[in-house]
XYZ file of C-alpha atoms in Angstrom:
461
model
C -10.475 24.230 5.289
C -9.565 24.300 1.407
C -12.509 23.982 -1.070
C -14.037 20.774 -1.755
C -11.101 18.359 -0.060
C -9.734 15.318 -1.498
C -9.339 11.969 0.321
C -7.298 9.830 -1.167
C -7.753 5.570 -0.525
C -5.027 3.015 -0.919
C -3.501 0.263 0.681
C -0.003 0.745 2.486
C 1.667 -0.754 0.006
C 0.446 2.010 -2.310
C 1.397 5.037 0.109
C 4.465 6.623 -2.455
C 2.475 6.723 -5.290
C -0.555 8.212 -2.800
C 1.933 10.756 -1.435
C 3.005 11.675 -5.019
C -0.412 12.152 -6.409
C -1.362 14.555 -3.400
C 1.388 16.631 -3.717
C 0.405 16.501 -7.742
C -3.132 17.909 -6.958
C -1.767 20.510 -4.489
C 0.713 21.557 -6.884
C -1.660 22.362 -9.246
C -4.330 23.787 -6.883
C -1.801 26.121 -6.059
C -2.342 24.637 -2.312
C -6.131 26.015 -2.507
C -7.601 22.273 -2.203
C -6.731 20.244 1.018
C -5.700 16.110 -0.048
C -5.582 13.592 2.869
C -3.846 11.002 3.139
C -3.940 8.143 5.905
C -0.020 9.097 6.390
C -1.325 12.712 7.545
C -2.163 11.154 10.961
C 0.067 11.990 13.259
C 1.705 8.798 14.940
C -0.143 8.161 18.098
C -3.588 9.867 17.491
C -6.613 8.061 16.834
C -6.404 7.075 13.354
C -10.138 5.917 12.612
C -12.298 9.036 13.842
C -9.683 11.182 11.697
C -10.088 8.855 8.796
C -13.794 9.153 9.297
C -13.853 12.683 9.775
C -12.326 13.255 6.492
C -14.197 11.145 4.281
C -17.392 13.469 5.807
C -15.680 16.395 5.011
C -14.270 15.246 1.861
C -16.161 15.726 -1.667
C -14.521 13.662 -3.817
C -12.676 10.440 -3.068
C -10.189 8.617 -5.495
C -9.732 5.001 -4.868
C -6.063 3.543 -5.818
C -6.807 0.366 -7.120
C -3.954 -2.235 -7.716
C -4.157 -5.839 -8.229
C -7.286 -8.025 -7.851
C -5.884 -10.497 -5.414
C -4.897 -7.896 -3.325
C -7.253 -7.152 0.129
C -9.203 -3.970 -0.546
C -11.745 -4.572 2.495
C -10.782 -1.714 4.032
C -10.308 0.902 0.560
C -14.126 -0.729 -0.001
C -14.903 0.293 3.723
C -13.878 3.903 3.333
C -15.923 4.279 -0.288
C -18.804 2.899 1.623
C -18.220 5.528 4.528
C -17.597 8.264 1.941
C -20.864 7.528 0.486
C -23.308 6.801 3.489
C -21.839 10.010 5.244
C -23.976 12.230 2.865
C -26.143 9.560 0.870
C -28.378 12.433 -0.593
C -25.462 14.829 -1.661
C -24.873 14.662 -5.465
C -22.245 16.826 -6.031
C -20.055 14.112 -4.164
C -17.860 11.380 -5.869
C -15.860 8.102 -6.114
C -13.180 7.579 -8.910
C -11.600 4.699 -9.056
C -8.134 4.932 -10.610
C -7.106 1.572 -11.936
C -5.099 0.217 -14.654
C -6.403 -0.870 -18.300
C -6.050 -4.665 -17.612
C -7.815 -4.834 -14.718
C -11.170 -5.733 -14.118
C -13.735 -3.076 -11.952
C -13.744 -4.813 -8.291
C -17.368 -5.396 -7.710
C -18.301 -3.400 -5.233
C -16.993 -0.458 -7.045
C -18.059 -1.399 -10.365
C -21.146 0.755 -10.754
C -18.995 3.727 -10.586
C -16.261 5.697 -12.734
C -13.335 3.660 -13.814
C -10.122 5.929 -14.512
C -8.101 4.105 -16.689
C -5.543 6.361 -18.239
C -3.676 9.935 -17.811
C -6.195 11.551 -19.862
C -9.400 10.730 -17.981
C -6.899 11.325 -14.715
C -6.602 14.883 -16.303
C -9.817 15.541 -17.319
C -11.599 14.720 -14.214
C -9.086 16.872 -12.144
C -9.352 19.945 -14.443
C -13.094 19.243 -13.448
C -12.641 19.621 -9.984
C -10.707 22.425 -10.165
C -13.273 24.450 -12.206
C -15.894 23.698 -9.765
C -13.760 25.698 -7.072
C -12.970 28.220 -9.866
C -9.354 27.624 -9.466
C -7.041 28.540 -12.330
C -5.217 25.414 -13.541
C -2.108 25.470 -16.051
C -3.509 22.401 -18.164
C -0.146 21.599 -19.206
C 1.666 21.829 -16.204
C -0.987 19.652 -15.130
C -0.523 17.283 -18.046
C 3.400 17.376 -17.165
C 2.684 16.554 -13.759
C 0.159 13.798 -13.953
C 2.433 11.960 -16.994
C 5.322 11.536 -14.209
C 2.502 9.064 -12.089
C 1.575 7.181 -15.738
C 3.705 4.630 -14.943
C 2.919 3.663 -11.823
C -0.970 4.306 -11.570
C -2.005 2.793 -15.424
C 0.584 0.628 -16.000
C 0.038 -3.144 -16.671
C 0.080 -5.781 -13.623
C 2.285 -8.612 -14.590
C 2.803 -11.776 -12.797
C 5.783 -14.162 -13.759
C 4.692 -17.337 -14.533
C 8.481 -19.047 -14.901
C 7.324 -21.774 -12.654
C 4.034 -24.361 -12.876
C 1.187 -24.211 -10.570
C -0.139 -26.400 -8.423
C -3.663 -24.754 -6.614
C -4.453 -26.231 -3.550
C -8.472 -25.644 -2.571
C -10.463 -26.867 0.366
C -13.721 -25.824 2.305
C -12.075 -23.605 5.188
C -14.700 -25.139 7.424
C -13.215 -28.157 7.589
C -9.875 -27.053 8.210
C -10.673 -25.494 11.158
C -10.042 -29.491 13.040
C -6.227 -29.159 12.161
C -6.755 -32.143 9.369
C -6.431 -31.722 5.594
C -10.359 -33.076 4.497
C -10.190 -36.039 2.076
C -12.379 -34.476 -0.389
C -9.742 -31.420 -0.791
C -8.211 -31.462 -4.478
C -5.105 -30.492 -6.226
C -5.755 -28.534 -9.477
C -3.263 -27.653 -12.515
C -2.410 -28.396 -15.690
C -2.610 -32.182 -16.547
C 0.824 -31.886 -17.298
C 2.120 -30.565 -14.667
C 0.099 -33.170 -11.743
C 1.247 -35.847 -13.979
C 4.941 -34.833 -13.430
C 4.212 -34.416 -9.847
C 1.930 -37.915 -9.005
C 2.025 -39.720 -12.323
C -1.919 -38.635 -12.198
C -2.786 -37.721 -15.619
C -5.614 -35.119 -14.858
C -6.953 -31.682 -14.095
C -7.634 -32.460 -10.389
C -6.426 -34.774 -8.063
C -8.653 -35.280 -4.452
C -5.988 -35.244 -1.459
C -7.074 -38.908 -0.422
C -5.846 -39.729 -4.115
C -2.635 -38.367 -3.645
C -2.759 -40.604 0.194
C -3.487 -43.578 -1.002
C -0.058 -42.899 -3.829
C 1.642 -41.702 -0.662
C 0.894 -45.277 0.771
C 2.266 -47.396 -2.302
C 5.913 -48.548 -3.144
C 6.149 -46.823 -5.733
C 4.891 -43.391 -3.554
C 7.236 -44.215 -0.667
C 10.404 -44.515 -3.077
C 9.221 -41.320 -4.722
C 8.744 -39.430 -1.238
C 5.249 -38.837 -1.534
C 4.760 -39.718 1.883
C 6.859 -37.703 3.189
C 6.085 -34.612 0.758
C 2.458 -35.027 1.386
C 2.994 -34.527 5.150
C 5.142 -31.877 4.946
C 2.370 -30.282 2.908
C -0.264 -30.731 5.182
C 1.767 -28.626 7.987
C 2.557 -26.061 5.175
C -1.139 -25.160 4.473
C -2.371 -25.247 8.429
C 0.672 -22.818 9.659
C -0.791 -20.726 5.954
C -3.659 -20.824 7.065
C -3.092 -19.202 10.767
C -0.063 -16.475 9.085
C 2.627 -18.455 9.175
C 5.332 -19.439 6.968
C 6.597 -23.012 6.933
C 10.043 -23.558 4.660
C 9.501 -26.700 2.349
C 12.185 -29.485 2.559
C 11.135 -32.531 1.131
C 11.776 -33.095 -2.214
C 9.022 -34.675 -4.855
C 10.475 -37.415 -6.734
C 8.194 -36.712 -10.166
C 7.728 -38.417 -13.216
C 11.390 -39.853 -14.883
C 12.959 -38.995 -12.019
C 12.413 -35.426 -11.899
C 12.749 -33.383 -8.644
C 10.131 -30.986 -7.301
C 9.835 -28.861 -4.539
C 6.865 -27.200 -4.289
C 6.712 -23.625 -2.346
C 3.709 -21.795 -1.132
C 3.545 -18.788 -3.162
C 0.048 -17.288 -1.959
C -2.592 -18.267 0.637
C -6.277 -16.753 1.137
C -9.552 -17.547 2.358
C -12.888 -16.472 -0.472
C -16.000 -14.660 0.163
C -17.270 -18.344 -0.460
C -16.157 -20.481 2.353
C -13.132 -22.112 0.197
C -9.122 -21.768 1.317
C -7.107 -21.703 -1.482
C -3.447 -21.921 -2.060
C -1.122 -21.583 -5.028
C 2.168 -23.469 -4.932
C 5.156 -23.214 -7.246
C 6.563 -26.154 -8.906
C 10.073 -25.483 -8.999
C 12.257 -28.090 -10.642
C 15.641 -28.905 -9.044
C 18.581 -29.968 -11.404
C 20.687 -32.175 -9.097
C 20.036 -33.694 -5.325
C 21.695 -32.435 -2.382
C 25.419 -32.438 -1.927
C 26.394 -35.961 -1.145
C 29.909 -37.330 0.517
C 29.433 -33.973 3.267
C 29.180 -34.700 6.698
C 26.005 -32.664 8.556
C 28.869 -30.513 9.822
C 30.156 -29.654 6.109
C 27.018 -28.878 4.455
C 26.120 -26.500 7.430
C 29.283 -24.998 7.266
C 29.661 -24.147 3.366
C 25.729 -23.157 3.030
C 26.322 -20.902 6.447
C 29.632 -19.358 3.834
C 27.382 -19.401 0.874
C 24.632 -17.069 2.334
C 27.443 -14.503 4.648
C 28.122 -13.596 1.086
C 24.693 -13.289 -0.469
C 24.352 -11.403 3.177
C 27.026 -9.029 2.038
C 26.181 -8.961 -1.669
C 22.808 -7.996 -0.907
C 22.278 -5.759 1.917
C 25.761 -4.632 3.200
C 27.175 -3.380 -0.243
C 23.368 -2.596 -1.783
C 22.307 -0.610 1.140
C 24.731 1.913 2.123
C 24.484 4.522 4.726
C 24.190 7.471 1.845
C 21.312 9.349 3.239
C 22.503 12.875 2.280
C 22.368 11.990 -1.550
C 18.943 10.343 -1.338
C 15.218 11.370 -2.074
C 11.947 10.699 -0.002
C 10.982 8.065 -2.464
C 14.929 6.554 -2.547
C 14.434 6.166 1.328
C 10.706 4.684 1.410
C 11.737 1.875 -1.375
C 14.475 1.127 0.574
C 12.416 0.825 3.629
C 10.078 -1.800 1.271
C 13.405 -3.804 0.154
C 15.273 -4.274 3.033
C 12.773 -6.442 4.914
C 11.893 -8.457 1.922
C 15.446 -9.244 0.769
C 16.549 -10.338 4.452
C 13.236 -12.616 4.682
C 14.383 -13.913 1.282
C 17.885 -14.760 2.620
C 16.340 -16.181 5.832
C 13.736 -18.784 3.851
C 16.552 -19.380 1.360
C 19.013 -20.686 4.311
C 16.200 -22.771 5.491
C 15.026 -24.435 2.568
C 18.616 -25.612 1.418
C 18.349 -28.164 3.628
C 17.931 -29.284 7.275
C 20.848 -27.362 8.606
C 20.692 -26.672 12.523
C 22.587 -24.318 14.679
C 24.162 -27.532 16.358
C 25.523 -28.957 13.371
C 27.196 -25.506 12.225
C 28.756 -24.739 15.396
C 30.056 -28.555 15.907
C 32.426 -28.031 12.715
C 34.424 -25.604 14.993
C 36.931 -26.334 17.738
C 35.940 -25.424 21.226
C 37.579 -21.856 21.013
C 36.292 -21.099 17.633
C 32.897 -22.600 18.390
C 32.556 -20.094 21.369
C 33.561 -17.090 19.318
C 30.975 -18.024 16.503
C 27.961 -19.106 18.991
C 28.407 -15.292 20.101
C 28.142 -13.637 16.333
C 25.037 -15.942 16.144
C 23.723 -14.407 19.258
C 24.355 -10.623 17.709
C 22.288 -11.140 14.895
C 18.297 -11.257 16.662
C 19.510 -8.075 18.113
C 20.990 -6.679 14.897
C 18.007 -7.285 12.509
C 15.899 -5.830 15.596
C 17.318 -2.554 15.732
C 17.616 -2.707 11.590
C 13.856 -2.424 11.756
C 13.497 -0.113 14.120
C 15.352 2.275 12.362
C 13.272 1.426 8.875
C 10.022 2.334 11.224
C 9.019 -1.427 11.499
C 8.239 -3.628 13.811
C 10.464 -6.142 15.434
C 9.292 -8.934 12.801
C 10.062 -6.358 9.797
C 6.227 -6.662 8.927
C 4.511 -3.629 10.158
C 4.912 -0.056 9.867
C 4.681 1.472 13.331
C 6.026 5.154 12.264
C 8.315 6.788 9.822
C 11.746 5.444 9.536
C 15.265 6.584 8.455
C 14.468 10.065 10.147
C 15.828 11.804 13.054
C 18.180 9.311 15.321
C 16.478 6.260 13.505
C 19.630 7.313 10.378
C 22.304 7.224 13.341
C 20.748 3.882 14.576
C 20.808 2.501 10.575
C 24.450 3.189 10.237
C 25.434 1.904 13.400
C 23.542 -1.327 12.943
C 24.399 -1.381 9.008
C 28.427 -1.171 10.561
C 27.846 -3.597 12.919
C 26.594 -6.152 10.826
C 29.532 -5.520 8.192
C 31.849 -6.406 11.088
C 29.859 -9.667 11.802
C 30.034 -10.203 8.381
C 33.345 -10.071 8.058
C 34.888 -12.131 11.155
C 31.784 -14.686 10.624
C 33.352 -15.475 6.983
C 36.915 -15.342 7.994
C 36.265 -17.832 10.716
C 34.038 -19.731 8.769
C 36.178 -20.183 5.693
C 39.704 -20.490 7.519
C 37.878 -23.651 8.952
C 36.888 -24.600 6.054
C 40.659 -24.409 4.897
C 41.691 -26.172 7.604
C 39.511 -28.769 6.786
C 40.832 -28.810 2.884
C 44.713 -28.273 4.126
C 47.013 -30.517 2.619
C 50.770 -30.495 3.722
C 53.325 -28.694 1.274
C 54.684 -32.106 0.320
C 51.515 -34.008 -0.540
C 50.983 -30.771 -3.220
C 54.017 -31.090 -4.347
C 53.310 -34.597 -5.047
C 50.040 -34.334 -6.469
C 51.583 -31.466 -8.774
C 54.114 -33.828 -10.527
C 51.637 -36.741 -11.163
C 48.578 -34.514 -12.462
C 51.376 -33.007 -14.771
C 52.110 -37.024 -15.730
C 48.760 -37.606 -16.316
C 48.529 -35.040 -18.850
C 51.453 -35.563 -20.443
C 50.545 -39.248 -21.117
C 47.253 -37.883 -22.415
C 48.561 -35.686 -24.803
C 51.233 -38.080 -25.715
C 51.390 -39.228 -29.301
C 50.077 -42.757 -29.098
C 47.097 -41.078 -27.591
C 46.861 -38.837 -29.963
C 47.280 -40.854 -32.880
C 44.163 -43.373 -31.318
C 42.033 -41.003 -31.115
């Protein structure tokens, strides 16, 4: 084996930029010092005595760190591994490669903290002389400054939307009830808009006892609260639950409030962060159940198109590595998105879609709905995932897994396209007005105007 190897620790989520720093450190090592990475294990061999293997063999270990919030249980496992593997060895080390903004995680925070290229450089030039291995320091520079961006540069969250934390003791959840003496914590501002509770922190029986009022019945507090509860349970086992009600707020104002992260603390509490997302207008009125299922089911066939068919082509030859894994990454997420977008715009069923169709057409449809389970199935087979699109099982788009993505990514532009032609010629046939009646209509909007324009009008106004 190569001189003093290099394991490398990150979360999945972090494998390109891991890849891309290995191949970095072997560049410049002119191959003479081995890097591991977990994606070195072969699919289908024991991944934890190779892991552990390495991190005995290895003599210096740089740690990937990302975002705080993130779960780095396992990255802290392997440091703790690396280090109780050869407690009295001092020639063996930990760097921790994190960006500027971030605090040290705690368990880490006794040791080196690489915060920019420089130290990056420095501490691999280090290395390298310790194997007496020649090193270009510029190529090295040159090499390094292309992973700047994504190692050191600053973690941003969007705050567009308020907050709304939920926090309980997870103890207590564990009976399936929301405890009373769970609170709601924000800005004032923003819980006033919500319960017309001016305060930092409202207790959940609070918000009950509103729930049980006139005024919280008219405002669907009731209703929201309920919905709520089953929203942070599911959470709380890895589940997703779409939010429907709507929160009639202060002057009026809609809310609906969706889970945007979920996680149980070292200390006991279960803590959720909701989005407070203000809605302009209420749901369409005047549409039948049939109507509004058919025109959202229209709406997202062409966000389906939009945003997977047309942005995801089957151009393999003309891609990179990296090109291919983000498009692994995006896929998944952007069909999820779709998915808890359609079920959030309302409660739309199956029933009610295919009911807007004539027994012929109804038959025909009920059969492209059957297609797609099987379609996003095999779309995540070939990406490497599982069937849910959630876990990485092996490599994807390689091999027959690129046949099996075109052939899907065809299929599902052929659903596509009869699901909307079906879908709007019955909407057409819904709007369809005989030749006369237009003609009609044409003339006395053309009256209307004319007397608008006219010049009594004009001279009144």
């Amino acid at each position: 084996m190569a001189p003093n190897p290099i394991f490398i620790s990150h979360r999945s989520e972090y494998g390109r930029i891991a890849r891309a720093m290995k191949k970095v450190i072997e560049t410049a090592s002119h191959g003479q010092i081995d890097v591991f990475i977990s994606e070195d294990i072969p699919r289908g061999n024991e991944w934890r005595p190779s892991i552990e293997h390495h991190l005995r063999t290895a003599q210096s270990l740089f740690l990937l760190y990302g975002a705080p919030y993130e779960d780095w249980s396992w990255c802290f496992y392997e440091a703790g591994y690396f280090v109780a593997a050869k407690p009295a060895a001092t020639d063996r080390r930990i760097f921790c490669v994190i960006r500027p903004n971030v605090n040290a995680p705690g368990p880490l925070s006794h040791l080196q903290m690489l915060t920019s290229k420089d130290q990056l450089i420095k501490e691999l030039i280090g290395i390298f002389e310790r194997n007496a291995i020649d090193v270009d320091a510029n190529e090295l520079r040159g090499l390094v400054g292309k992973l700047e961006s994504s190692l050191f540069s600053e973690i941003r969250e969007f705050d567009g939307y308020p907050r709304v934390h939920f926090v309980a003791c997870d103890a207590e959840l564990a009976q399936g009830q929301i405890p009373p003496a769970a609170q709601f914590t924000g800005d004032d501002n923003v819980l006033g808009d919500l319960f017309t509770i001016q305060a930092q922190s409202v207790p959940w029986c609070k918000v009950q006892r509103l729930a049980n009022t006139e005024t919280g019945r008219q405002n669907f507090v009731y209703k929201w609260l309920e919905e709520t509860a089953q929203i942070l349970l599911a959470a709380r086992e890895n589940e997703f639950v779409a939010p429907q009600a709507v929160l009639i707020g202060r002057g009026g104002r809609r809310y609906r409030t969706l889970l945007h992260r979920a996680r149980v603390q070292g200390d006991g509490d279960y803590r959720c962060e909701f989005l407070a997302i203000e809605e302009v207008g209420g749901p369409l009125t005047g549409l039948s159940s049939k109507q509004l299922s058919l025109l959202t089911a229209i709406r997202m066939g062409y966000r389906f198109r939009s945003e997977i068919i047309q942005k995801f082509p089957a151009d393999f030859d003309a891609q990179s590595s990296d090109e291919r894994e983000r498009r692994i990454q995006q896929i998944p997420r952007v069909i999820e998105d779709l998915t808890v977008e359609s079920r959030t715009r309302g409660n739309i069923s199956t029933e009610d879609f295919l009911a807007a169709f004539d027994e012929v057409e109804c038959e025909k449809m009920s059969r492209l709905l059957d297609y797609w389970p099987i379609l996003a199935r095999e779309m995540y087979r070939s990406l490497g995932l599982s069937s849910d699109g959630k876990t990485v099982i092996r490599p994807g788009l390689v091999g027959s897994d690129v046949e099996r993505y075109r052939t899907v990514l065809k299929a599902m532009r052929l659903l596509n396209i009869e699901f909307l032609s079906r879908s709007c010629a019955r909407v057409a046939q819904m709007m369809k007005r005989s030749e006369q009646e237009l003609t009609d209509n044409a003339k006395a909007l053309e009256d209307a105007v004319k007397a608008l324009t006219g010049p009594d009008i004009k001279t009144a106004a």
